[in-house]
Each structure stands twice: as C-alpha cells, then as structure tokens.
C-alpha cells in the first residue's frame, strides 16, 4: 500500500515536470490557482494507466495526456504542441533506459528481477524522473537566445546537485540491497529520495525564476533610461528652439534696419539683405499645434520622414494633450512615430498619417497609420522590433502601453493585409484625467 502511494507521488512529480516545461515554453491560458489541480489530475491519470504495465500504452497515454493538458492550460498551436510533447516523450524514454540498463548491470539484477522488487522499481523511477527533469531543463536552457549569457554559464554549476543526488540514491540502493534492512527503513529511504527529487526541482525552478525577474528588472531600467534620455533630448531641443526664435527675431530686426539704411546707397545690397531676411523667416519652426512638446516630437519626425522620402501627413492642429505630463507625451508619441518610421522604411509606398483629434469635447483620439509590408510579429502580446540590432525586443511598445494604462486609455493595434497598413489608435478621456488631477 505504501509503495503504491510512493509510486503515485512519483507520477505526480512527472506531471509537475511536464508543467515546468510548458510554463517556461508557453504562455499560460488558465489561472495560476488551477495549475495544481491540473497537475494532480494529470499525475493520477498517468499512474492509473501505468497499472496496466504495457509500455506502449503507457507511452501513448503519456503523450496524449500531456498534449491535452498543454492545449487546455497554455496558448499553443497544434504544431508546436505536437513537437513539444514529442520532446517530452523522447526524453522520458531515453532517461528511463539510461537508468534501468546500467542500474541492472551495476546492481547485478536482471530487468525481470528488478521489476518484481517494489523498492528497486521506485528508486529507479525516482532516479529516471530526476534525470528526466535535468534533460528538460537543459533543453529549455540551451534553446533560449540568451543561452550564451553569463547566467546560463553559472547555471551549469547547478548540475552538480542532481549528479550528487543520483550518486546518493545509487548508494542507498546498494546498501539496502546487499545488507539486511527492514521494510520501514526502505520506506524511509524512498521518502528521502522523493524529497531529494522535489528539492532539485524547487532549486532549479527558483533559480530560473530569479533569472527571469532580473531580466524584467533590467528591461524596466532600460525603459526608464530610454525615456529619460528622450525627455532630456527634447528639453534641450526645446531650449535651443526658444533661443533660435529669439536670435532669429533679433537678427531679422537688425537686417531690416540695415536694409533701410542701404536703400539710398546700393540697391544690390538691399536685394541681398532681403533674401537673407526671407531665409531667416523660413527657418522659423512650424507650430503644428499649441502644445510645444507635441510640436517638437512632430517636427523631429517630419525631418526624419523628409530625409527618408516618407510621405508624412500631419493633422494635429486642434490637438489638446495638456492633461498629460510632458514626459508621458514624449514617451507616447516618440515611440509611436518611431515604430511607424521603422515599418514604413521597409516598404515601397512609404507613408505615415498622424492625427490627433477631440470627440465629444473630452475624448482624445491619437491615430497613426503607416505602410507595412507584412503582419508585425508579437511575443506574449508585445510588438517585436524588426531591427536586426535590436537587443531588447518590444521596449517601445511596453512604454506606449505603460503611458496608455497610466491615463486609463485604450490602445488598439491593427494590421490591414488588403491595404498593407498598420494602424495604432489610442483613446483617452481627458475629463477623467483632469478630475483625477484636481
């Protein structure tokens, strides 16, 4: 009875390992609180089916059960689900063979004799599941793009823990087999080995979770630094713009005075100075709307589009974003327009349509449409940059979502395959923001 319970626990751990693999490979579909129930049901089903003791049926049921669990609990395509579960089945069979065959040779037991000894059978199962877990961890680790990072190199040192655990398990089996011990002692050994297996899984899981948290924290710091640099840039640009206006205003007055003085002496000088005055008037920055930050961001991308021959249509004359903080306006519009330029540059018919309007006197609509050759790629709901040199994917999109969420707005991103157009639309109720600020 006790041995059956221990064996059932081993199958629960096998199901736990499958969920460990799915959790790192796919995005979870169901709530976190339902995961333990799913693990319990999956483990019990596998244990009951194993009582048939037909290896082929066990393998097929293992595959089918994991495939159903993956499709129900995680977002995955049929193709990726088939491949992922094939990897699990292959690794499970390999690890069981690796444990059973050498174990029978070293311990001087035939395969049939070991199958009749519940103690040896459970220990073999525990060892194979530990090896199975390490193989899965290795597949996950080296399939990551960051597998060559410093974190991954240090993670390899963790492999000494399961190696030491397997050696300890083999020692326990050897001592219990060749020396006379009672069943209670064997049961204690089995329970101890199960705890060792669980400890290995917990240590590796906590290690990988810590790495994930550190990466997210690094991304947050990069987002913050990028926004800070952009804000500082626009502050400097605004200061230079104001200084340029003052300088141009003064120079224009001086030139007009010189023009009046020179009219009586030399008409050529008068014509030359008139041309200079006209040139200075052209240099005055364009005011697209009443908001200075929106003007600066828009003019920057106007110059970028002009340089890259992108047809940039601007309709923001009545834009009213005064309810937003300046650094949020910068982060929002700069990232939206940067993504639009990046996409438009890859197309033949390059265009960007940028508009800001107010509906019902308080609902601000920010809309940017741009040419786009193909449907953008998303990872976990985040738009991925198409830049080859992009080190951290989706920083700009995360920044946009952060600002929209801060002002309780709505963000919609759509790709129209008929017109090859990608459109980002943001709606924010300015009344709500004004009432919150007051």
XYZ file of C-alpha atoms in Angstrom:
438
model
C 0.000 0.000 0.000
C 2.743 2.455 0.999
C 4.790 1.566 -2.072
C 1.774 2.316 -4.285
C 1.391 5.713 -2.660
C 5.082 6.457 -3.223
C 4.804 5.383 -6.820
C 1.757 7.628 -7.296
C 3.745 10.543 -5.877
C 6.488 9.847 -8.435
C 3.934 10.140 -11.243
C 2.655 13.394 -9.783
C 6.208 14.670 -9.928
C 6.420 13.512 -13.555
C 3.340 15.599 -14.297
C 4.894 18.517 -12.390
C 7.977 18.295 -14.609
C 5.793 18.484 -17.725
C 4.157 21.634 -16.372
C 7.590 23.055 -15.595
C 8.480 22.601 -19.266
C 5.190 24.068 -20.515
C 5.377 27.016 -18.117
C 8.713 28.188 -19.486
C 7.899 27.379 -23.111
C 4.342 28.703 -23.492
C 2.090 31.448 -22.188
C -0.351 30.278 -19.527
C -4.038 30.345 -20.549
C -5.741 29.415 -17.276
C -5.434 30.990 -13.841
C -2.440 30.071 -11.714
C -4.675 28.614 -8.996
C -5.918 25.872 -11.365
C -2.407 24.621 -12.159
C -2.076 22.398 -9.006
C -5.454 20.785 -9.794
C -4.340 20.105 -13.368
C -1.046 18.602 -12.133
C -2.922 16.358 -9.686
C -5.389 15.098 -12.310
C -2.663 14.513 -14.877
C -0.482 12.605 -12.405
C -3.337 10.386 -11.236
C -4.366 9.559 -14.807
C -0.807 8.579 -15.708
C -0.481 6.466 -12.547
C -3.738 4.596 -13.160
C -2.826 3.893 -16.786
C 0.626 2.685 -15.698
C -1.024 -0.083 -13.666
C -1.762 -1.804 -16.997
C 2.028 -2.369 -17.256
C 2.118 -2.234 -21.061
C 4.964 0.139 -22.052
C 3.498 1.076 -25.452
C 0.114 2.029 -23.979
C 1.871 3.962 -21.196
C 3.913 5.941 -23.737
C 0.885 6.748 -25.920
C -1.204 7.810 -22.920
C 1.683 9.927 -21.613
C 1.820 11.757 -24.943
C -1.951 12.208 -25.295
C -2.436 13.321 -21.691
C 0.327 15.943 -21.904
C -0.961 17.171 -25.268
C -4.482 17.689 -23.863
C -3.112 19.461 -20.788
C -0.962 21.720 -22.978
C -3.875 22.706 -25.217
C -6.198 23.384 -22.278
C -3.822 25.191 -19.933
C -1.484 27.020 -22.333
C -1.628 29.031 -25.559
C -0.020 26.853 -28.206
C -0.628 25.832 -31.780
C -1.263 22.197 -32.702
C 2.093 22.031 -34.479
C 4.086 23.364 -31.531
C 2.103 21.149 -29.144
C 2.908 18.020 -31.154
C 6.599 18.870 -31.229
C 6.809 19.835 -27.542
C 5.175 16.627 -26.363
C 7.332 14.569 -28.706
C 10.364 16.091 -26.961
C 8.911 15.145 -23.556
C 8.145 11.568 -24.634
C 11.548 11.105 -26.227
C 13.384 12.397 -23.143
C 11.279 10.260 -20.800
C 12.024 7.051 -22.728
C 15.732 7.876 -23.028
C 16.147 8.683 -19.330
C 14.345 5.509 -18.247
C 16.613 3.411 -20.464
C 19.691 5.263 -19.187
C 18.713 4.466 -15.591
C 17.345 0.918 -15.930
C 20.006 -0.700 -18.134
C 23.193 0.440 -16.309
C 21.409 0.062 -12.964
C 20.667 -3.613 -13.585
C 24.276 -4.238 -14.631
C 25.907 -2.439 -11.704
C 23.476 -3.835 -9.128
C 23.637 -7.319 -10.645
C 19.878 -7.508 -11.119
C 18.156 -8.696 -14.238
C 15.425 -6.493 -15.669
C 12.761 -9.022 -14.688
C 14.058 -9.292 -11.137
C 14.111 -5.523 -10.671
C 10.544 -5.295 -11.952
C 9.418 -7.655 -9.186
C 11.132 -5.668 -6.403
C 8.954 -2.660 -5.481
C 11.805 -0.920 -3.647
C 14.204 -1.075 -6.590
C 11.426 -0.167 -9.018
C 10.505 3.010 -7.096
C 14.140 4.076 -6.699
C 14.695 3.568 -10.425
C 11.599 5.648 -11.148
C 12.825 8.455 -8.884
C 16.264 8.446 -10.498
C 14.808 8.430 -14.021
C 12.483 11.346 -13.179
C 15.408 13.321 -11.766
C 17.417 12.659 -14.919
C 14.303 13.427 -16.998
C 13.961 16.789 -15.276
C 17.637 17.671 -15.848
C 17.364 16.815 -19.538
C 14.261 19.021 -19.885
C 15.987 21.851 -18.035
C 18.940 21.501 -20.404
C 16.668 21.649 -23.464
C 14.955 24.776 -22.123
C 18.229 26.390 -21.192
C 20.074 25.882 -24.437
C 17.062 26.681 -26.610
C 16.977 30.203 -25.198
C 18.500 33.048 -27.186
C 20.315 34.058 -24.035
C 21.888 30.608 -23.616
C 25.359 32.054 -24.069
C 24.867 34.644 -21.347
C 26.756 34.682 -18.053
C 23.648 33.498 -16.148
C 23.471 30.333 -18.249
C 27.146 29.556 -17.725
C 26.736 29.770 -13.957
C 23.536 27.716 -14.175
C 25.530 24.734 -15.421
C 27.145 24.552 -11.973
C 23.720 23.565 -10.604
C 24.093 20.236 -12.395
C 26.369 19.092 -9.577
C 23.278 18.942 -7.333
C 21.364 16.288 -9.364
C 24.591 14.362 -10.029
C 25.265 14.205 -6.288
C 21.619 13.229 -5.699
C 21.805 10.327 -8.182
C 25.035 9.078 -6.604
C 23.361 9.214 -3.185
C 20.340 7.278 -4.492
C 22.557 4.574 -6.003
C 24.424 4.286 -2.715
C 21.160 3.874 -0.814
C 20.014 1.099 -3.154
C 23.342 -0.682 -2.895
C 23.339 -0.592 0.917
C 19.706 -1.676 1.192
C 20.159 -4.490 -1.344
C 23.336 -6.098 -0.105
C 22.709 -5.538 3.590
C 19.751 -6.797 5.560
C 17.404 -3.886 6.328
C 13.729 -3.889 7.256
C 10.926 -2.539 5.126
C 10.393 0.545 7.298
C 13.969 1.617 6.626
C 13.441 1.112 2.877
C 10.277 3.213 3.011
C 12.225 5.964 4.781
C 14.873 5.791 2.054
C 12.177 6.086 -0.642
C 10.573 9.098 1.043
C 14.001 10.712 1.444
C 14.780 10.188 -2.247
C 11.405 11.668 -3.260
C 12.198 14.734 -1.150
C 15.608 14.978 -2.829
C 13.902 14.888 -6.234
C 11.473 17.636 -5.192
C 14.324 19.682 -3.752
C 16.164 19.549 -7.072
C 13.089 20.736 -8.954
C 12.456 23.570 -6.467
C 16.080 24.766 -6.574
C 16.147 24.825 -10.381
C 12.721 26.479 -10.578
C 13.698 29.217 -8.115
C 16.959 29.746 -9.982
C 15.202 30.218 -13.337
C 12.502 32.409 -11.769
C 15.205 34.628 -10.247
C 16.873 34.985 -13.666
C 13.511 35.944 -15.216
C 12.881 38.569 -12.523
C 16.363 40.013 -13.002
C 15.813 40.261 -16.770
C 12.463 42.008 -16.297
C 14.063 44.413 -13.830
C 16.832 45.111 -16.347
C 14.229 45.790 -19.040
C 12.425 48.218 -16.720
C 15.691 50.062 -16.094
C 16.371 50.198 -19.836
C 12.850 51.501 -20.482
C 13.294 54.172 -17.849
C 16.722 55.163 -19.132
C 15.475 55.344 -22.720
C 12.561 57.557 -21.735
C 14.814 59.757 -19.602
C 17.261 60.202 -22.471
C 14.413 61.071 -24.838
C 12.982 63.592 -22.381
C 16.380 65.205 -21.857
C 16.837 65.395 -25.623
C 13.532 67.176 -26.140
C 14.182 69.540 -23.233
C 17.460 70.531 -24.840
C 15.773 70.783 -28.232
C 13.037 73.000 -26.822
C 15.580 75.292 -25.169
C 17.522 75.551 -28.414
C 14.285 76.210 -30.293
C 13.374 79.101 -27.977
C 16.878 80.539 -28.260
C 16.678 80.236 -32.037
C 13.390 82.124 -32.105
C 14.875 84.981 -30.084
C 18.026 85.038 -32.186
C 16.121 84.954 -35.469
C 13.775 87.683 -34.242
C 16.687 89.952 -33.320
C 18.645 89.244 -36.496
C 15.580 89.949 -38.600
C 15.176 93.361 -36.965
C 18.843 94.191 -37.491
C 18.702 93.139 -41.112
C 15.606 95.252 -41.730
C 17.388 98.255 -40.258
C 20.418 97.606 -42.447
C 18.102 97.250 -45.406
C 16.551 100.673 -44.782
C 19.951 102.298 -44.390
C 21.322 100.749 -47.546
C 18.400 101.606 -49.812
C 19.819 105.034 -50.629
C 23.300 103.807 -51.390
C 23.317 100.467 -53.145
C 20.304 98.597 -54.414
C 22.289 95.360 -54.755
C 22.937 95.278 -51.051
C 19.240 95.884 -50.414
C 18.293 92.885 -52.605
C 20.892 90.649 -50.960
C 19.729 91.523 -47.458
C 16.085 90.988 -48.478
C 16.946 87.433 -49.478
C 18.621 86.860 -46.117
C 15.528 88.097 -44.303
C 13.368 85.710 -46.311
C 15.725 82.831 -45.491
C 15.525 83.604 -41.800
C 11.735 83.679 -41.938
C 11.756 80.186 -43.439
C 13.917 78.955 -40.595
C 11.250 79.743 -38.039
C 9.948 76.430 -36.665
C 6.477 75.309 -37.674
C 3.809 75.205 -34.985
C 1.628 72.188 -35.742
C -0.479 72.752 -32.629
C -0.498 74.729 -29.387
C 1.390 72.106 -27.365
C 5.156 72.728 -27.511
C 6.162 69.126 -26.739
C 3.871 67.735 -29.447
C 5.375 70.285 -31.858
C 8.922 69.208 -31.049
C 8.244 65.494 -31.431
C 6.238 66.003 -34.622
C 8.838 68.272 -36.204
C 11.618 65.825 -35.412
C 9.837 63.029 -37.267
C 8.812 65.413 -40.028
C 12.515 65.976 -40.702
C 13.227 62.224 -40.497
C 10.421 61.450 -42.957
C 11.553 64.231 -45.279
C 15.086 62.836 -45.272
C 13.896 59.265 -45.973
C 11.243 60.303 -48.542
C 8.322 59.155 -46.403
C 5.028 60.901 -47.134
C 4.184 62.298 -43.680
C 0.624 63.640 -43.324
C 0.037 65.659 -40.151
C -3.388 66.595 -38.796
C -2.937 67.751 -35.195
C -3.938 71.429 -35.357
C -6.606 71.023 -32.675
C -4.599 68.604 -30.543
C -5.139 69.064 -26.819
C -2.882 66.918 -24.657
C -2.460 69.440 -21.848
C -3.906 66.958 -19.349
C -0.856 64.703 -19.877
C 2.567 65.223 -18.348
C 5.215 66.301 -20.818
C 7.451 63.253 -20.324
C 4.446 60.967 -20.948
C 3.611 62.825 -24.177
C 7.221 62.416 -25.257
C 7.330 58.692 -24.451
C 3.979 58.019 -26.145
C 4.347 59.966 -29.397
C 8.059 59.346 -29.847
C 7.662 55.565 -29.602
C 4.551 55.517 -31.803
C 6.229 57.547 -34.540
C 9.496 55.642 -34.224
C 7.670 52.341 -34.787
C 5.811 53.874 -37.744
C 9.016 55.141 -39.381
C 10.756 51.816 -38.813
C 7.900 49.973 -40.555
C 7.464 52.490 -43.396
C 11.162 52.377 -44.299
C 10.769 48.730 -45.321
C 8.002 49.465 -47.836
C 7.923 50.845 -51.376
C 4.958 53.182 -50.921
C 6.253 54.923 -47.799
C 3.658 56.894 -45.863
C 2.650 57.868 -42.333
C -0.649 59.527 -41.370
C -0.565 61.195 -37.948
C -3.663 62.748 -36.423
C -4.890 63.915 -33.025
C -8.497 64.999 -32.580
C -11.030 65.510 -29.820
C -14.506 63.981 -29.898
C -17.436 64.892 -27.678
C -15.274 67.718 -26.266
C -13.288 65.418 -23.981
C -12.327 62.160 -25.750
C -8.887 62.490 -27.341
C -8.097 60.173 -30.260
C -4.468 59.674 -31.286
C -4.167 57.762 -34.548
C -1.073 56.791 -36.525
C -1.297 54.752 -39.745
C 1.738 53.683 -41.727
C 2.694 51.477 -44.650
C 3.668 47.951 -43.624
C 4.759 45.039 -45.825
C 3.805 42.192 -43.510
C 1.915 41.485 -40.324
C 4.037 42.514 -37.325
C 5.340 39.839 -35.005
C 4.137 39.636 -31.426
C 5.729 37.827 -28.492
C 3.491 37.479 -25.417
C 1.328 40.310 -26.702
C 4.257 42.680 -27.220
C 5.113 44.088 -30.634
C 8.623 42.969 -31.597
C 11.054 45.320 -33.285
C 12.157 44.372 -36.805
C 15.584 45.904 -36.304
C 18.369 43.374 -36.695
C 20.394 45.080 -33.991
C 17.542 45.233 -31.550
C 18.871 43.990 -28.239
C 15.720 44.144 -26.156
C 12.548 43.470 -28.141
C 9.367 45.470 -27.575
C 10.722 48.233 -25.326
C 8.891 50.933 -27.301
C 5.582 49.052 -27.237
C 5.868 48.443 -23.495
C 6.464 52.164 -22.992
C 3.373 53.003 -25.080
C 1.228 50.556 -23.110
C 2.551 51.950 -19.815
C 1.545 55.517 -20.708
C -1.881 54.461 -22.051
C -2.563 52.433 -18.898
C -1.450 55.351 -16.716
C -4.193 57.557 -18.220
C -6.808 54.763 -18.288
C -6.832 54.838 -22.067
C -7.467 52.217 -24.735
C -4.863 51.021 -27.225
C -5.702 49.190 -30.438
C -3.125 47.981 -32.976
C -4.393 46.527 -36.257
C -2.809 45.322 -39.479
C -4.830 45.510 -42.711
C -3.483 42.939 -45.162
C -5.571 44.369 -48.024
C -4.001 47.838 -47.870
C -0.738 46.787 -46.155
C -1.384 49.345 -43.442
C -0.645 49.142 -39.736
C -2.741 51.424 -37.521
C -2.305 52.348 -33.864
C -5.301 54.043 -32.241
C -5.346 55.431 -28.714
C -8.404 56.825 -26.957
C -8.149 58.769 -23.676
C -10.895 60.554 -21.750
C -9.336 63.898 -20.775
C -12.149 64.699 -18.327
C -11.249 61.703 -16.181
C -7.608 62.778 -16.092
C -8.491 66.376 -15.167
C -10.769 65.225 -12.355
C -8.054 62.895 -11.040
C -5.513 65.712 -11.058
C -7.820 68.047 -9.165
